[in-house]
Short mmCIF file of C-alpha atoms in Angstrom, two decimals:
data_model
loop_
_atom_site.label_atom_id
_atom_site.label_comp_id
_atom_site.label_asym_id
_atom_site.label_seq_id
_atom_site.Cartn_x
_atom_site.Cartn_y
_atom_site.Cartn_z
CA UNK A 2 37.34 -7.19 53.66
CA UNK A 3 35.32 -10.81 52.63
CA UNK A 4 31.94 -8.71 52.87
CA UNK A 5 32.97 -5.69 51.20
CA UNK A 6 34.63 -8.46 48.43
CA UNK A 7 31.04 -10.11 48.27
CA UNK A 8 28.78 -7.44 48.40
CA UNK A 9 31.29 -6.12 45.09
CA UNK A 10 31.16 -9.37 43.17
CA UNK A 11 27.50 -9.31 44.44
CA UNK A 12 26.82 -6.14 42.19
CA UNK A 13 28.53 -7.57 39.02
CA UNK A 14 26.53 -10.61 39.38
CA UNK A 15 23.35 -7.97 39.61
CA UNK A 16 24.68 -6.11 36.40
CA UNK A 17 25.33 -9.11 34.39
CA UNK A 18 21.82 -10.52 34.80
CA UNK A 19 20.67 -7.13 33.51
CA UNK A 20 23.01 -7.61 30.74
CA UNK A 21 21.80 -10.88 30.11
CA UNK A 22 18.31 -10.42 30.02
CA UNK A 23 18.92 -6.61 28.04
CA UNK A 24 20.48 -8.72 25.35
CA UNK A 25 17.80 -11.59 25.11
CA UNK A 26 15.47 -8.91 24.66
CA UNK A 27 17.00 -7.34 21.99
CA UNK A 28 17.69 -10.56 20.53
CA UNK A 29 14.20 -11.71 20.45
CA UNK A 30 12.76 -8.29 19.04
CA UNK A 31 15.56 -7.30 17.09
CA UNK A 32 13.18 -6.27 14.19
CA UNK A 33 11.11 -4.77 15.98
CA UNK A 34 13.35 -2.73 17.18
CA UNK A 35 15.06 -1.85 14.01
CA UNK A 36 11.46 -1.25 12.84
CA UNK A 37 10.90 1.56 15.44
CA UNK A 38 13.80 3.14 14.97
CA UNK A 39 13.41 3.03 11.53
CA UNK A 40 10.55 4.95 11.38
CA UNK A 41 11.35 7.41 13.60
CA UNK A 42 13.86 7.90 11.00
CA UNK A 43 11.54 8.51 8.56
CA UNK A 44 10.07 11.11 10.51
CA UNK A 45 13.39 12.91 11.05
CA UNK A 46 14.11 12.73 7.76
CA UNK A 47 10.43 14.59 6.84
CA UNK A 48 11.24 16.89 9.40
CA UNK A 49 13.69 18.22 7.94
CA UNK A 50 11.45 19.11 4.98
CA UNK A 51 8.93 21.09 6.65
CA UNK A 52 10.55 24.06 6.68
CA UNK A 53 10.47 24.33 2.94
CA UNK A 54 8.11 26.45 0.94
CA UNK A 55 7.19 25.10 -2.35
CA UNK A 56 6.39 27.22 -5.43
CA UNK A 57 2.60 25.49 -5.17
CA UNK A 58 2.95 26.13 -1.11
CA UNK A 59 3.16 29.78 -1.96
CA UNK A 60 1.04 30.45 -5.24
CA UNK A 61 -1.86 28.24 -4.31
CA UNK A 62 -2.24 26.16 -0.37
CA UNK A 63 -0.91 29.14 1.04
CA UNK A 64 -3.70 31.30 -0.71
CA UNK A 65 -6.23 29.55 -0.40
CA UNK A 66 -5.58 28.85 3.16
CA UNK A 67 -5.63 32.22 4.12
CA UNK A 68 -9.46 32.70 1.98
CA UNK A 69 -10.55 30.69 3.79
CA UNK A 70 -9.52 31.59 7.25
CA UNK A 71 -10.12 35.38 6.56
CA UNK A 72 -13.96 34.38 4.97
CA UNK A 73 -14.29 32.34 8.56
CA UNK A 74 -13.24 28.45 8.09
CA UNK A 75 -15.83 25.98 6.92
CA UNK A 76 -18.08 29.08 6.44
CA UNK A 77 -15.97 29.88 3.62
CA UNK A 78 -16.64 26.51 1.54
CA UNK A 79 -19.74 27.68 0.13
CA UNK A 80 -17.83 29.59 -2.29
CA UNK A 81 -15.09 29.31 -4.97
CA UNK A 82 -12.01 29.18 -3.11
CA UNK A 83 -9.17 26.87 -5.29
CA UNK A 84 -9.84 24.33 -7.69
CA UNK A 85 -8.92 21.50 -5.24
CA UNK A 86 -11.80 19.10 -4.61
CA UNK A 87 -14.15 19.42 -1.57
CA UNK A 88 -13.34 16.83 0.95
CA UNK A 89 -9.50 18.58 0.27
CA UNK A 90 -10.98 22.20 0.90
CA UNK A 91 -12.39 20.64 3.99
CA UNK A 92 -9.66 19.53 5.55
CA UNK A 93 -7.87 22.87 4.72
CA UNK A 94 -10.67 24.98 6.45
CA UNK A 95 -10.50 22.47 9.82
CA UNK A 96 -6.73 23.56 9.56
CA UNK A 97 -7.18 27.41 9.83
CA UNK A 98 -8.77 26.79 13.61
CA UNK A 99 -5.78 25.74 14.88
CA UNK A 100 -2.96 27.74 16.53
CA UNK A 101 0.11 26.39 14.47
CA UNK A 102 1.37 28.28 10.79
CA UNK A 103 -0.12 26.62 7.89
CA UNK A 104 3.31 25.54 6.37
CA UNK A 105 3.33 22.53 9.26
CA UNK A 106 -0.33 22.02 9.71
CA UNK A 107 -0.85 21.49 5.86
CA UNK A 108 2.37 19.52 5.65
CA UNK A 109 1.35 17.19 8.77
CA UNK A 110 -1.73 16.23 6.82
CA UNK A 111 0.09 14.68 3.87
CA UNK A 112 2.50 13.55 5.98
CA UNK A 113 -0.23 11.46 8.04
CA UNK A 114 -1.06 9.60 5.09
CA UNK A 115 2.30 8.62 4.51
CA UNK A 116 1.92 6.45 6.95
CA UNK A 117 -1.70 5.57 6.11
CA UNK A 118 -0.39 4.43 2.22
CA UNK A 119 2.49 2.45 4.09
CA UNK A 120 0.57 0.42 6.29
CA UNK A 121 -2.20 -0.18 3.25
CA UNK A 122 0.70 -1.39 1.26
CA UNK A 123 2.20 -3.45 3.90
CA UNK A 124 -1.03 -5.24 4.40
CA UNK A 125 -1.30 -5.81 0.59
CA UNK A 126 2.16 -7.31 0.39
CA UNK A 127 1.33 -9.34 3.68
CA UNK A 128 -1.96 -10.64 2.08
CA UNK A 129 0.08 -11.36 -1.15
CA UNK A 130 3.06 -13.93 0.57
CA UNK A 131 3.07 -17.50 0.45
CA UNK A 132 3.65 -18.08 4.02
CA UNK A 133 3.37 -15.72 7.39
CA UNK A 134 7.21 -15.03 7.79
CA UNK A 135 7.83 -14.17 4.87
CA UNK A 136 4.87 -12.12 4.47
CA UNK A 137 5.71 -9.92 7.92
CA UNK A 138 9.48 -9.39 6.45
CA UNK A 139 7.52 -8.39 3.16
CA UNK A 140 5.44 -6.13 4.53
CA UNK A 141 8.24 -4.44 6.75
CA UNK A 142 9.84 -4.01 3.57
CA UNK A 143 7.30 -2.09 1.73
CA UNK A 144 6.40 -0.05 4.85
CA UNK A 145 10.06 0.99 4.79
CA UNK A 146 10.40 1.39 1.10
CA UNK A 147 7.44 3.44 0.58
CA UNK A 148 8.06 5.65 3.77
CA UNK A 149 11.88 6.11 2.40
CA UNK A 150 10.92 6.40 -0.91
CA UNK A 151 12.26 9.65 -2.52
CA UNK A 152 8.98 10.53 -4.39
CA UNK A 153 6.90 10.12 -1.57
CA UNK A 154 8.76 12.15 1.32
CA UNK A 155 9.51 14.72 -1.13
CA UNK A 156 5.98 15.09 -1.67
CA UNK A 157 4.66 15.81 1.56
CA UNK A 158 7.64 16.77 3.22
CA UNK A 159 9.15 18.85 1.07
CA UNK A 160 6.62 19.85 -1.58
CA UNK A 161 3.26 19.94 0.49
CA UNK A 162 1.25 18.31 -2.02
CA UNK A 163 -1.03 15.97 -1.16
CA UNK A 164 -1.16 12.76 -3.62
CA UNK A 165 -0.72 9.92 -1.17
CA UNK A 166 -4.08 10.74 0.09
CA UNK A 167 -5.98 9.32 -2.99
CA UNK A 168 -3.64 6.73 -3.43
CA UNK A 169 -4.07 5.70 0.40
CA UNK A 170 -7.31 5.43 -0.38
CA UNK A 171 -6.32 3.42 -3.78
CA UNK A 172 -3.91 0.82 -1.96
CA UNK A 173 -7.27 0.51 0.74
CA UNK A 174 -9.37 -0.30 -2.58
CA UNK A 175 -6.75 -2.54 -3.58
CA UNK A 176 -6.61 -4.13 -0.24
CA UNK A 177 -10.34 -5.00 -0.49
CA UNK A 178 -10.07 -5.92 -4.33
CA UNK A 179 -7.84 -9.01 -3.33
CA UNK A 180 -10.01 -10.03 -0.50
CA UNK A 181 -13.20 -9.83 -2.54
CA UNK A 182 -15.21 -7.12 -0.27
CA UNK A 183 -16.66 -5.08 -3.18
CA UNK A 184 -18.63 -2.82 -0.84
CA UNK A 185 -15.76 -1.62 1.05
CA UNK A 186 -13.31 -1.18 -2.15
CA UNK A 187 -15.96 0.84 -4.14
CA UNK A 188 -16.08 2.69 -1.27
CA UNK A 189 -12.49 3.32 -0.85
CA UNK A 190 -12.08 4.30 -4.48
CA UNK A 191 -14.80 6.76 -3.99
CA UNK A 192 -12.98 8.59 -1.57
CA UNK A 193 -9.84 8.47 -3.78
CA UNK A 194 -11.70 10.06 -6.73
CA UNK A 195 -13.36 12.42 -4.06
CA UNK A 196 -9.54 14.49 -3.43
CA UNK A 197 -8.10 13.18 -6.79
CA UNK A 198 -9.19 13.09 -10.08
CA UNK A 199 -6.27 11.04 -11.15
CA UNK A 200 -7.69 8.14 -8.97
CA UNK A 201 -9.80 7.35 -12.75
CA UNK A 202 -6.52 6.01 -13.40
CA UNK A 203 -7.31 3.47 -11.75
CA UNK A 204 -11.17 2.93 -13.33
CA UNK A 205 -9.94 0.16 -16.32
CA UNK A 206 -8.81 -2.23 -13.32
CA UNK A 207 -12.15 -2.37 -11.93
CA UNK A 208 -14.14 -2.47 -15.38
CA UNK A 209 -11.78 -5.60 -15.99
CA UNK A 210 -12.54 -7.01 -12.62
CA UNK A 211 -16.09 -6.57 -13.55
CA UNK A 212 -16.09 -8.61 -16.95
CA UNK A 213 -13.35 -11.24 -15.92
CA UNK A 214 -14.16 -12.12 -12.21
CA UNK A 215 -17.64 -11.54 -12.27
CA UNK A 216 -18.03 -11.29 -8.94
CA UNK A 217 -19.02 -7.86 -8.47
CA UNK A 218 -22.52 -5.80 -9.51
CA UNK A 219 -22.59 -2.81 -11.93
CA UNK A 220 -24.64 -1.68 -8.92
CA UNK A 221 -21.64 -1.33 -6.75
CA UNK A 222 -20.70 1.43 -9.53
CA UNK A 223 -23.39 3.50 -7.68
CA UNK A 224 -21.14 3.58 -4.71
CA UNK A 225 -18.72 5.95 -6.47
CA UNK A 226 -20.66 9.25 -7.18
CA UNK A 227 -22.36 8.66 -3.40
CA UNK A 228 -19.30 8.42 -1.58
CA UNK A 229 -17.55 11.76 -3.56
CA UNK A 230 -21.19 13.40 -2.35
CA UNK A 231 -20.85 12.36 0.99
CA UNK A 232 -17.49 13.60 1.35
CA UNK A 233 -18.82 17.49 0.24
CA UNK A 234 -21.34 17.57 2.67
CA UNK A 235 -19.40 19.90 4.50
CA UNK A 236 -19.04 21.96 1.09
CA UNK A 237 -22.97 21.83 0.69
CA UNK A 238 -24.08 22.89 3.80
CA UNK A 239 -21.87 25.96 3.72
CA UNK A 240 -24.05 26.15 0.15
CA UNK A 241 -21.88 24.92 -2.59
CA UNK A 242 -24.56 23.56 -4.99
CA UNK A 243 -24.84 19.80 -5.58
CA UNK A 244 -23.18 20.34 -9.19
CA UNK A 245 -20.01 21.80 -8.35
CA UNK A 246 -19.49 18.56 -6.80
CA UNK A 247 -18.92 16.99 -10.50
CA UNK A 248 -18.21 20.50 -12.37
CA UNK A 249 -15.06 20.88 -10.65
CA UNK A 250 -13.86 17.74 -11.89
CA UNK A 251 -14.93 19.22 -15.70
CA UNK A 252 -12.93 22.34 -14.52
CA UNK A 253 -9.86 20.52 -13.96
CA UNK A 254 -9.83 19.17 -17.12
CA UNK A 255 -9.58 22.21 -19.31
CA UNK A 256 -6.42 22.61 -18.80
CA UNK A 257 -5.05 23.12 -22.33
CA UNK A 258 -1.10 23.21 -21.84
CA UNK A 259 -0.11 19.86 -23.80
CA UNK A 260 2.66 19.06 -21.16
CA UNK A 261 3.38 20.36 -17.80
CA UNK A 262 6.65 18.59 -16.49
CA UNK A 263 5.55 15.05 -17.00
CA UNK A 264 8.04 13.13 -19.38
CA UNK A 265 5.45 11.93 -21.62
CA UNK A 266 4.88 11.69 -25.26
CA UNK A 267 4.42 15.14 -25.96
CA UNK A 268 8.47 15.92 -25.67
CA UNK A 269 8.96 13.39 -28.40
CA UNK A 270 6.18 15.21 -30.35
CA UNK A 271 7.09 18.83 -29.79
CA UNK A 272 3.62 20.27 -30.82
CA UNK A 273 0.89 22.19 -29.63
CA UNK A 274 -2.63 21.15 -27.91
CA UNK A 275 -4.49 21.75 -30.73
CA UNK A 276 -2.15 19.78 -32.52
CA UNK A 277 -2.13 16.47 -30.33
CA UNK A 278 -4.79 16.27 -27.08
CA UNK A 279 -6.98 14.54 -29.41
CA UNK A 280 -4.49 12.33 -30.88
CA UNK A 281 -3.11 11.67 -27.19
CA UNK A 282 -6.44 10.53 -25.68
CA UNK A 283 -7.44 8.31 -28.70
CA UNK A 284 -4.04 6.28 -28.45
CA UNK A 285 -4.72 6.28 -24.69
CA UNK A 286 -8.05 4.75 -25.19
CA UNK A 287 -6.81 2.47 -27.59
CA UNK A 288 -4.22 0.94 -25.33
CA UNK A 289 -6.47 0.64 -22.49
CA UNK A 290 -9.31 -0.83 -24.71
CA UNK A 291 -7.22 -3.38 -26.28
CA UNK A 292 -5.15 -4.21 -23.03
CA UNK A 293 -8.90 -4.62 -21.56
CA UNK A 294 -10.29 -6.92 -24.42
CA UNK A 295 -7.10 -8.94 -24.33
CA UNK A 296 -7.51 -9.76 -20.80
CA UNK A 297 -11.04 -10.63 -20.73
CA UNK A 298 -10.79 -13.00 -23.58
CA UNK A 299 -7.65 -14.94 -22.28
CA UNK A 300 -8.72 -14.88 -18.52
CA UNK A 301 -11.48 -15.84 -16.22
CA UNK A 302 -10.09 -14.00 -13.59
CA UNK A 303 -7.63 -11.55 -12.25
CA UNK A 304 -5.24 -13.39 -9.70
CA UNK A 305 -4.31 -11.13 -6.69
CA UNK A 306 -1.44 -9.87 -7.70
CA UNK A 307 -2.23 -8.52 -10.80
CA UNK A 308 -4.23 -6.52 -9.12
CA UNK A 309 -1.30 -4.26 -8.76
CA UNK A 310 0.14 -5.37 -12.29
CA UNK A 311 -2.78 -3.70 -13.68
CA UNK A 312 -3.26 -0.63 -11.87
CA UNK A 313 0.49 -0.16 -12.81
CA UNK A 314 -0.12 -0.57 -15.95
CA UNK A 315 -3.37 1.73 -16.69
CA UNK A 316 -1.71 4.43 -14.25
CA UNK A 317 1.30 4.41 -16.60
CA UNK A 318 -0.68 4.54 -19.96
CA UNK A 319 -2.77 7.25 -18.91
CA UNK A 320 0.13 9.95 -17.59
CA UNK A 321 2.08 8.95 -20.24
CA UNK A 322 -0.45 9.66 -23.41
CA UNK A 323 -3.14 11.89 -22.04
CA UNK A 324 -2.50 15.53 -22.33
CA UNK A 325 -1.53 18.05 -19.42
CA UNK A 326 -0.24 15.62 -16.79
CA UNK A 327 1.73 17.23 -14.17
CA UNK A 328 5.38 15.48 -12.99
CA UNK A 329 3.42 13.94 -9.98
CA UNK A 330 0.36 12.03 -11.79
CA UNK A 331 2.92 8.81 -11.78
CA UNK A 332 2.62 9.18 -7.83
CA UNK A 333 0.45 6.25 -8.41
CA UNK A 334 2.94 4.10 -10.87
CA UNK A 335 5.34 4.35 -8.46
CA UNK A 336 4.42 3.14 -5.43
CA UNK A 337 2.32 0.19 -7.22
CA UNK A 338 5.61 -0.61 -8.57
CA UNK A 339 7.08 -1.06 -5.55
CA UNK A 340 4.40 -3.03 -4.20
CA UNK A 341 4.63 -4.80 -7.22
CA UNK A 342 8.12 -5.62 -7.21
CA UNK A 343 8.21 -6.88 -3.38
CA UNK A 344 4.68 -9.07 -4.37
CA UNK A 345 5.59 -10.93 -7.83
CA UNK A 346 6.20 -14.43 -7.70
CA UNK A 347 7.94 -14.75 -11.21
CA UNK A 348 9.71 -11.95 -13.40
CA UNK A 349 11.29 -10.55 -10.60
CA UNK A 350 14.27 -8.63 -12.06
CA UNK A 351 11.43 -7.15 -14.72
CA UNK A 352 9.57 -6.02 -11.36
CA UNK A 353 12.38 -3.95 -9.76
CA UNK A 354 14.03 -2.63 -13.08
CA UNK A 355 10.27 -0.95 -14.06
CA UNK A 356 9.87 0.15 -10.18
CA UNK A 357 13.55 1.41 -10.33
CA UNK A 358 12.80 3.25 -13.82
CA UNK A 359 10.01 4.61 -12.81
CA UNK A 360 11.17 6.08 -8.99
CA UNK A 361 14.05 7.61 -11.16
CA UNK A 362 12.43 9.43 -13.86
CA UNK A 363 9.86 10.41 -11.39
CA UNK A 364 12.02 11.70 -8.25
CA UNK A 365 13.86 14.20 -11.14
CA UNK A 366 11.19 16.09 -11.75
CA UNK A 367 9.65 16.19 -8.83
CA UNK A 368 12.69 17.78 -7.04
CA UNK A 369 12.90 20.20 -9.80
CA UNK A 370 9.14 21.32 -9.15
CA UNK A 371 10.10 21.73 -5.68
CA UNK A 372 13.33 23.49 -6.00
CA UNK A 373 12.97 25.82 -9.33
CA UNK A 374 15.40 28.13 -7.92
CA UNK A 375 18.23 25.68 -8.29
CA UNK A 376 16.71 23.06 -10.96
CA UNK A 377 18.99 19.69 -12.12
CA UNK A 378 19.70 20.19 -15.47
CA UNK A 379 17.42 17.46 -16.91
CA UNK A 380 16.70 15.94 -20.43
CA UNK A 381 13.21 15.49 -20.60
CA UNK A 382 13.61 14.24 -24.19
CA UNK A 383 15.64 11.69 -22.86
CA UNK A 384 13.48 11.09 -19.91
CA UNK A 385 10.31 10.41 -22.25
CA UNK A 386 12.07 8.10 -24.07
CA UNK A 387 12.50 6.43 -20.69
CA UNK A 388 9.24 6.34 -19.96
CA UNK A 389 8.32 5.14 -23.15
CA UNK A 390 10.44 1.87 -22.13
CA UNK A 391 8.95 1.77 -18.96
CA UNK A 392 5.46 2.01 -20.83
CA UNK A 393 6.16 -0.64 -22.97
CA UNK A 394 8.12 -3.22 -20.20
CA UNK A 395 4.66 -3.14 -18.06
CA UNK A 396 2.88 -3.73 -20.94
CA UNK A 397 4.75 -6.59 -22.15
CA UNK A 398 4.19 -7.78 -18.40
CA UNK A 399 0.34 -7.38 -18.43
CA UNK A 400 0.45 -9.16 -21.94
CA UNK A 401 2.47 -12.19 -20.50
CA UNK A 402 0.26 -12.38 -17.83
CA UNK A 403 -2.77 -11.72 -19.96
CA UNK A 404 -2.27 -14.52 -22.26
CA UNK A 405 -0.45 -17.44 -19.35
CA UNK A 406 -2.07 -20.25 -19.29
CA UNK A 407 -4.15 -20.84 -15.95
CA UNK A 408 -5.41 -24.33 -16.42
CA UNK A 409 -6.43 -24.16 -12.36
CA UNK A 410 -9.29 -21.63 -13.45
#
C-alpha cells in the first residue's frame, strides 16, 4: 500500500514539474506567443475572405487571367492583355501554371505582401524608437495594426486588389531612406512605380530629400526608369516593345471620369472633367510646390520620422486634388498614418486622430467597392469634407515641423 502511495504521489510530483516548467515558459515568451497566435489570426480572418468575388475579380483579374492562360502563360505577355503594369501581368501569367482556381492563387499573392508591408513597417517603427524595448513592442504593434487593419485585409482578402505590393515596396524605400542607403531605396521605389503608378505619390519626398539632405545624387534618379525596365523583361522577351513599358503608364492616365469613389474635392465641386482636371492638378501642384519650398528653406534636413510625415502628407494631397482617383489610392495615407502615429515623438493625439480619420473614410468606401450588391448608405459629400480636414491637419503637421526650430542641425 506505501509503494503504490509513493509511486502515486511520485506521478504528481512528475506532473507538477511539467506544470512548472509549462508555465515558466509561457511566462518568459508570453509575447511571443501572443504574437503567433495573433497572426495566425490574421490569417483566419483573410481566410475567410477568399471566397469572395469582387466586381474587379470578375470584370478584369478574372479576364485577364484567363487571356493569358488560354494565349499560353508568359507567352501571352507580348501582347495587350489589361492595363495593369508588367511586372503585375507577370506574376499573373506564373499563376495560370499552377493547379489551384485563380480566385485563391491571385488572392494569395496580395495576401503575401501583407505580410511583406507588415514586417517593412515593423522594422521602420523599430528603427524609429528611442530604446530596444520599446522599439520591439512598437514594432509588434504596427505588425499587428497593419495586418488587422480593415483597409488592408479587405483589400487582398476580400477585394483581390493588389496595392500593398507597391507600398511594400514604398515602406522598403522608406526603410532605406532613414538609414541613408540611397542605392537600395531608389531601387525599392523603382519597383513600387514598376506595379503602381500611384507610387509618384511618393516622388515630392525624395525631391525634398534631394535639396534638404543633400546626401543623395540626381544620378540615383537613373535608378528609377532601370529598375521598372528590369522588372518587364519578362514582358519584352515575349515581345512587348521597350515603349509600352512607359506608354502604359500614359494610358492609365487618360482616364477622364473626374471622380471615381474617392472622397475628394470633386464632390464639393459637383462638375465635370472638362470643367475641373485642370484646375485640380494646378492646386495639387501648388500645394506640393509650396509645401516643398517651405521645407527646404526652413530645414537642412529631413529627420527620420518625417520621413513618414511627408509621404503622408504628399500621398494625401495628391488623391485628394488630382482628378480620377479611385477609393483605394489613400492605400498609401493610411498605412503611413499608422506608422506615423506609433513613430511620433510629439503631437501624438494629432497622429492617431489623422490615422483614425483617414482608416475611417477610407475602409467605407472600400467595402462598398467590394460589396455593390449591398452598399452602406454613405455621404460622400460629407466624407470629402472629412478628408478635407484630414488634408489640412497633416498639413498643419508638415508646416509645424517645417518651420521647428532644429538648432542641433
Amino acid at each position: 500500500m506505501e509503494n503504490r502511495k509513493q509511486l502515486k504521489w511520485g506521478g504528481w510530483s512528475g506532473t507538477l514539474a511539467f506544470d512548472r516548467s509549462l508555465s515558466g515558459f509561457v511566462r518568459e515568451h508570453i509575447f511571443g506567443i501572443a504574437w503567433i497566435a495573433l497572426t495566425l489570426l490574421s490569417l483566419a480572418v483573410r481566410w475567410r475572405g477568399f471566397p469572395t468575388e469582387s466586381s474587379d475579380y470578375q470584370h478584369f483579374l478574372l479576364p485577364w487571367f484567363q487571356e493569358l492562360k488560354k494565349s499560353g502563360g508568359f507567352a501571352a505577355l507580348g501582347r495587350p492583355v489589361g492595363n495593369y503594369n508588367f511586372p503585375y501581368l507577370t506574376i499573373l501569367a506564373a499563376l495560370t501554371y499552377l493547379p489551384v482556381p485563380p480566385l485563391f492563387s491571385i488572392k494569395a499573392v496580395s495576401i503575401l505582401f501583407d505580410y511583406v508591408g507588415a514586417a517593412a513597417g515593423a522594422r521602420i517603427v523599430y528603427s524609429l524608437a528611442s530604446n530596444k524595448k520599446k522599439g520591439e513592442l512598437l514594432a509588434a504593434a504596427a505588425w499587428l495594426c497593419i495586418l488587422f487593419h480593415p483597409v488592408v485585409f479587405i483589400n487582398s482578402a476580400f477585394w483581390g486588389q493588389c496595392d500593398f505590393i507597391y507600398v511594400s515596396f514604398l515602406l522598403l524605400c522608406i526603410k532605406e531612406l532613414i538609414r541613408e542607403s540611397y542605392v537600395p531605396a531608389f531601387v525599392w521605389f523603382s519597383f513600387a512605380l514598376a506595379f503602381k503608378l500611384q507610387a509618384v505619390f511618393f516622388l515630392p519626398v525624395l525631391l525634398i530629400l534631394y535639396f534638404t539632405n543633400r546626401s543623395h545624387s540626381v544620378v540615383h534618379y537613373l535608378i528609377i526608369p532601370l529598375g521598372v525596365s528590369v522588372l518587364s523583361i519578362p514582358a519584352l522577351v515575349a515581345g512587348r516593345p521597350v515603349t509600352d513599358i512607359f506608354k502604359i503608364y500614359l494610358e492609365q492616365t487618360q482616364f477622364k471620369q473626374l471622380v471615381s469613389h474617392f472622397p475628394g474635392l470633386y464632390y464639393l465641386l459637383m462638375g465635370t472633367y472638362s470643367q475641373y482636371a485642370v484646375v485640380g492638378i494646378c492646386l495639387c501642384v501648388v500645394f506640393l510646390g509650396a509645401g516643398a519650398v517651405l521645407w527646404i528653406s526652413y530645414q537642412k534636413s529631413v529627420r527620420e520620422e518625417n520621413i513618414l510625415l511627408l509621404g503622408m502628407w504628399a500621398s494625401s494631397v495628391c488623391t485628394y486634388f488630382l482628378p480620377s482617383m479611385h477609393e483605394r489610392y489613400s492605400f498609401l495615407t493610411v498605412v503611413l498614418s499608422v506608422l506615423y502615429m506609433l513613430s511620433v515623438r510629439k503631437d501624438r493625439l494629432p497622429a492617431v486622430l489623422i490615422a483614425a480619420g483617414w482608416s475611417f473614410t477610407t475602409m467605407l468606401t472600400c467595402v462598398n467597392a467590394v460589396n455593390m450588391a449591398n452598399k452602406i448608405p454613405v455621404d460622400y459629400i460629407a466624407l470629402s469634407a472629412v478628408n478635407l480636414v484630414l488634408v489640412a491637419a497633416v498639413t498643419w503637421l508638415m508646416i509645424r515641423r517645417a518651420t521647428e526650430n532644429t538648432s542641433s542641425d
